[in-house]
XYZ file of C-alpha atoms in Angstrom:
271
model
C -15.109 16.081 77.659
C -18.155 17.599 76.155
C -16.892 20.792 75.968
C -13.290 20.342 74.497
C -14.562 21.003 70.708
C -13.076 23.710 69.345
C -11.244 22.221 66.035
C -13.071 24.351 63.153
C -14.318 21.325 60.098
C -13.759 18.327 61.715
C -15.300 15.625 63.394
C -14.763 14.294 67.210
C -16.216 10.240 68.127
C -15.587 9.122 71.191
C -16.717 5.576 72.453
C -20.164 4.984 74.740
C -22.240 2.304 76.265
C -23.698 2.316 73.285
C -21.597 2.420 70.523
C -19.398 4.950 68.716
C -20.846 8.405 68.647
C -19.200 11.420 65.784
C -20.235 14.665 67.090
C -19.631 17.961 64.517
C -16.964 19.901 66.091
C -17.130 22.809 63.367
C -18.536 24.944 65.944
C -16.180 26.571 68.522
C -18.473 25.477 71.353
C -21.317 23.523 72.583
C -23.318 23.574 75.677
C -23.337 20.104 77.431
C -27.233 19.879 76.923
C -26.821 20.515 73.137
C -23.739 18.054 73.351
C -26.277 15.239 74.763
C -28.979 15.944 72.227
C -26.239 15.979 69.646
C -24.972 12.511 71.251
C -28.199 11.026 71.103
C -28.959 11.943 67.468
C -25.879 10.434 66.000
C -25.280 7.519 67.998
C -25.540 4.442 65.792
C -27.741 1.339 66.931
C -25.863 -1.389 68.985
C -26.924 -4.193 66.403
C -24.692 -2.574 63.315
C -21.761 -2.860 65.949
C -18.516 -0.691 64.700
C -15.361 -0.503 66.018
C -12.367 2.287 66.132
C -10.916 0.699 63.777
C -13.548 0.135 61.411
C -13.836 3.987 61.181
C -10.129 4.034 60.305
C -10.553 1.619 57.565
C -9.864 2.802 53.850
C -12.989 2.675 51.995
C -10.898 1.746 48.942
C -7.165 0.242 48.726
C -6.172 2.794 46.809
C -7.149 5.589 49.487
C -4.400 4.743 52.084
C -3.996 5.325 55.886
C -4.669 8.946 54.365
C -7.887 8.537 53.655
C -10.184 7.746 56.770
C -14.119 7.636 56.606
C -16.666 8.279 59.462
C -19.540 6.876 60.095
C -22.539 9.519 60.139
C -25.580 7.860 61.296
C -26.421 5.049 58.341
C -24.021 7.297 56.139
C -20.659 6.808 55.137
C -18.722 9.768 54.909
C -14.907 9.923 53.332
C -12.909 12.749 53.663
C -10.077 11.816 50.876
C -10.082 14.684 48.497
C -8.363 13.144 45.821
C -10.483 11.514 43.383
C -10.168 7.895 42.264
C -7.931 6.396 39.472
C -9.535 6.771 36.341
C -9.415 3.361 34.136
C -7.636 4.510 30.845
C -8.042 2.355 28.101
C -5.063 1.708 26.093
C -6.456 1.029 22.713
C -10.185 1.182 21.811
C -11.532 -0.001 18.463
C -10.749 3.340 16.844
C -7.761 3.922 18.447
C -6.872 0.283 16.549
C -7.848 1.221 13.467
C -5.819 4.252 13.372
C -2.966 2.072 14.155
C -3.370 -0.035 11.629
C -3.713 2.879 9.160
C -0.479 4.661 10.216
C 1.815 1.256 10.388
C 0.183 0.460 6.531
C 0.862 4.128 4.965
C 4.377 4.014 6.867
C 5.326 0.142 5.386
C 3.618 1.865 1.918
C 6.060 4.525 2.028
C 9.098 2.614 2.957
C 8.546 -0.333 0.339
C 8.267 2.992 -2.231
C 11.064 4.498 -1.157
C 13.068 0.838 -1.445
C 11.929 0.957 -5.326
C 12.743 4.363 -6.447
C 16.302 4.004 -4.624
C 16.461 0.049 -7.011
C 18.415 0.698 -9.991
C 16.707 -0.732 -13.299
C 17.885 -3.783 -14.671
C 22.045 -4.024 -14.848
C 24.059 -4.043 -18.338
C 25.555 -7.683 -17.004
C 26.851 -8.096 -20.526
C 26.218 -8.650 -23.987
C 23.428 -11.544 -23.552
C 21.337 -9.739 -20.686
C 18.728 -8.387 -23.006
C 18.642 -11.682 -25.410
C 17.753 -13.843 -22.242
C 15.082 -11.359 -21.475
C 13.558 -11.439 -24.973
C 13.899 -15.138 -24.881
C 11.331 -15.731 -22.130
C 8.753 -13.335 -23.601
C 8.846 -15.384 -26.712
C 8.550 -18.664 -24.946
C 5.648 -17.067 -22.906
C 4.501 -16.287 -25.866
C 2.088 -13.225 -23.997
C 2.939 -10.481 -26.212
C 2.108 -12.457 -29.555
C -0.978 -13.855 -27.959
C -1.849 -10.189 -27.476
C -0.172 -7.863 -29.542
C 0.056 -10.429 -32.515
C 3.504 -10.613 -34.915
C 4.482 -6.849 -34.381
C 5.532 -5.139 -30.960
C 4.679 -2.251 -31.658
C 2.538 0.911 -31.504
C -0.560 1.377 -33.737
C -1.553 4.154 -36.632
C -4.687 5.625 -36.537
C -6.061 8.717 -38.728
C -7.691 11.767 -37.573
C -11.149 10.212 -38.166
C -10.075 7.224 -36.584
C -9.159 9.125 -33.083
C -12.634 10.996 -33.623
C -14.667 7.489 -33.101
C -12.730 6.903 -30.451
C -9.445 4.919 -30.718
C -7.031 5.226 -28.869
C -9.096 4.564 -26.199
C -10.655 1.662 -24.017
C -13.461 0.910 -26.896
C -10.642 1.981 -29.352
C -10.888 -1.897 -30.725
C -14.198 -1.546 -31.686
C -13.188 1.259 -34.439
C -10.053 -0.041 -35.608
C -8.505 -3.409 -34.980
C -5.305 -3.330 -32.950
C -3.451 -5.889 -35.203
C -4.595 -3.981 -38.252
C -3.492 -0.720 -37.057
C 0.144 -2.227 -36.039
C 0.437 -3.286 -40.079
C -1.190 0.167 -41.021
C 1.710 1.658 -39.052
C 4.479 -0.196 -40.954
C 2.659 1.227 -44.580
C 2.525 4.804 -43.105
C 6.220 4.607 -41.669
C 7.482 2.926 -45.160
C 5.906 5.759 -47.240
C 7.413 8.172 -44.992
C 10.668 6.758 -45.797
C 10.637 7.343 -49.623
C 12.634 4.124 -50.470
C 12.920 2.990 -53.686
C 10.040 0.888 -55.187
C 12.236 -2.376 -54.875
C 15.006 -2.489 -52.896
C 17.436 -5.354 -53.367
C 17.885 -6.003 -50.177
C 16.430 -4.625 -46.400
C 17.811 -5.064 -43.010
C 15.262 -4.533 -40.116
C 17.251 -4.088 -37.129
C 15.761 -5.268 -33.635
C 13.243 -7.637 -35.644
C 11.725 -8.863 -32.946
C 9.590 -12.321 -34.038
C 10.017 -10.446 -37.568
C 6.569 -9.519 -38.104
C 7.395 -6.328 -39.502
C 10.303 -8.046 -41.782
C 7.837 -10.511 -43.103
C 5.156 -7.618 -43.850
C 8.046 -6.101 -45.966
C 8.579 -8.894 -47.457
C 5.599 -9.594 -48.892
C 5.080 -6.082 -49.550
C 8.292 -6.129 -51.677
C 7.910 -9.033 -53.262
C 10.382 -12.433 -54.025
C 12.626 -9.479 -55.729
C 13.276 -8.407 -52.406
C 15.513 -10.321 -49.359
C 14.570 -9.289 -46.060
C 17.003 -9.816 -43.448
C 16.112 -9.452 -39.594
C 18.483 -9.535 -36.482
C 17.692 -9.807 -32.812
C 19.680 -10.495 -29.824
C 17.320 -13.210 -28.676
C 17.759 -17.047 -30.189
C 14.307 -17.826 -29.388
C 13.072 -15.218 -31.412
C 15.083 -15.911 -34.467
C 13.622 -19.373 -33.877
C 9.413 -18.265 -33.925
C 10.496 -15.848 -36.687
C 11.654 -18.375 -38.970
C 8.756 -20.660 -38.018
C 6.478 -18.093 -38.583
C 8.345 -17.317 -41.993
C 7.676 -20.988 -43.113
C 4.268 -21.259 -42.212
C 3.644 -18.119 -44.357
C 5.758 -19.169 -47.276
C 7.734 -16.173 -47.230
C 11.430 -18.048 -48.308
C 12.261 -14.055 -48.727
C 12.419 -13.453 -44.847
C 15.961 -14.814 -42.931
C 16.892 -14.299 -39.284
C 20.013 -14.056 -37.241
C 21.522 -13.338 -33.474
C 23.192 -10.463 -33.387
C 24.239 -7.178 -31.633
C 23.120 -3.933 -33.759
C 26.216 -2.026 -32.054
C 28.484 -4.869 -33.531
C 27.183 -5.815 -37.053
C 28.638 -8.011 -39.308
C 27.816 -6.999 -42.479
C 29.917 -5.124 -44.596
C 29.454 -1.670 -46.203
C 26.994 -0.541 -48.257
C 24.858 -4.391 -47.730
C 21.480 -2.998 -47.740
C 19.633 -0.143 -49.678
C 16.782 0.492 -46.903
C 17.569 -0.687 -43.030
C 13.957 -0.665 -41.282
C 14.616 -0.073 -37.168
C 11.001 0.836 -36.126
């Protein structure tokens, strides 16, 4: 028996008096004396007591009945070759964060999307615009603001050179001021006559700019402004009263369906 050891890489144990003994059977023989001295070398020490089938026990679950270790003096040998299951981590803190990122920039994009493929407001009908004008004038935001007149400002050359028109723009030229300014500049443009009888501002808004012409003009001069909103026929006229300005009237109506006749008004103001 300790002679038959001819398998080339591979290890022989065989069970003794004195426990279980692995002998290297790489070589393609041994002489019985070598085999004892061998024997004696390797034989492990009665008190640490292993069986045949300890040897054939997996040293891990995962290794299988594939996988059998030997028992080389005090060392532990395993002969699997494949290596063990890595643990992958499915998301680490980066990995997370990166997530997050792409899920936000794709919910970005698809809200964006949503708006640009939103029509504007509808043309519902006649009032839509009216209604619209009538909570801004309730609000009451844009005159707290952008005082009687909605609109843009004038400023000269030198003004623009000291900076309006920018964010310290109200420390050169008052906003309010430059929104009156604007009606003077856009009035002398127009080349009216001196005193016109009469003057329709169309799209009056809470008539600020009717009430500047009116006073402008003078009590020679009626000044007649028309809106779509009620509410803002209703501040207009307020406002009209608590200047004194009995010069300055308001109405509701559409500037695509007029009432007026022909030839009413010698200067109509729709800036």
């Amino acid at each position: 028996a300790d002679r038959t050891m001819h398998a080339p890489n591979a290890w022989a144990t065989r069970a003794s008096r004195d426990g279980v003994v692995a002998i290297d059977v790489s070589r393609p023989s041994v002489s019985p004396r070598r085999a004892r001295q061998h024997r004696r070398a390797l034989v492990r020490s009665p008190a640490a007591s292993t069986s045949a089938d300890d040897l054939a026990r997996p040293v891990l679950r995962s290794h299988g009945r594939s996988n059998p270790a030997f028992q080389i003096g005090a060392k532990t040998v395993s002969v699997d070759t494949a290596p063990p299951m890595a643990k992958h981590t499915l998301f680490t803190g980066s990995t997370a964060a990166w997530t997050a990122a792409g899920l936000g920039l794709a919910f970005a994009a698809h809200r964006l999307k949503r708006d640009l493929d939103t029509p504007g407001r509808p043309w519902k009908d006649g009032k839509t615009v009216g209604r619209e004008y009538d909570a801004w004038t309730e609000e009451k935001i844009l005159e707290h603001y952008w005082g009687e007149h909605i609109h843009l400002g004038y400023y000269s050359d030198d003004d623009l050179a000291k900076g309006a028109g920018t964010l310290l723009g109200c420390k050169v030229k008052d906003f309010i001021e430059a929104k009156l300014d604007f009606c003077d500049e856009m009035l002398a443009w127009s080349e009216c006559p001196d005193k016109p009888a009469k003057v329709l501002d169309v799209g009056c808004g809470i008539g600020g700019t009717s009430r500047h012409l009116a006073k402008t003009f003078g009590s020679g001069t009626q000044v007649t402004g028309i809106t779509l909103s009620p509410k803002q026929v209703e501040r207009a006229t307020e406002l009209a009263k608590e200047q004194n300005l009995p010069n300055a009237s308001f109405r509701v109506m559409n500037a695509l369906e007029m009432e007026f006749p022909a030839d009413t008004f010698d200067l109509v103001w729709a800036c």
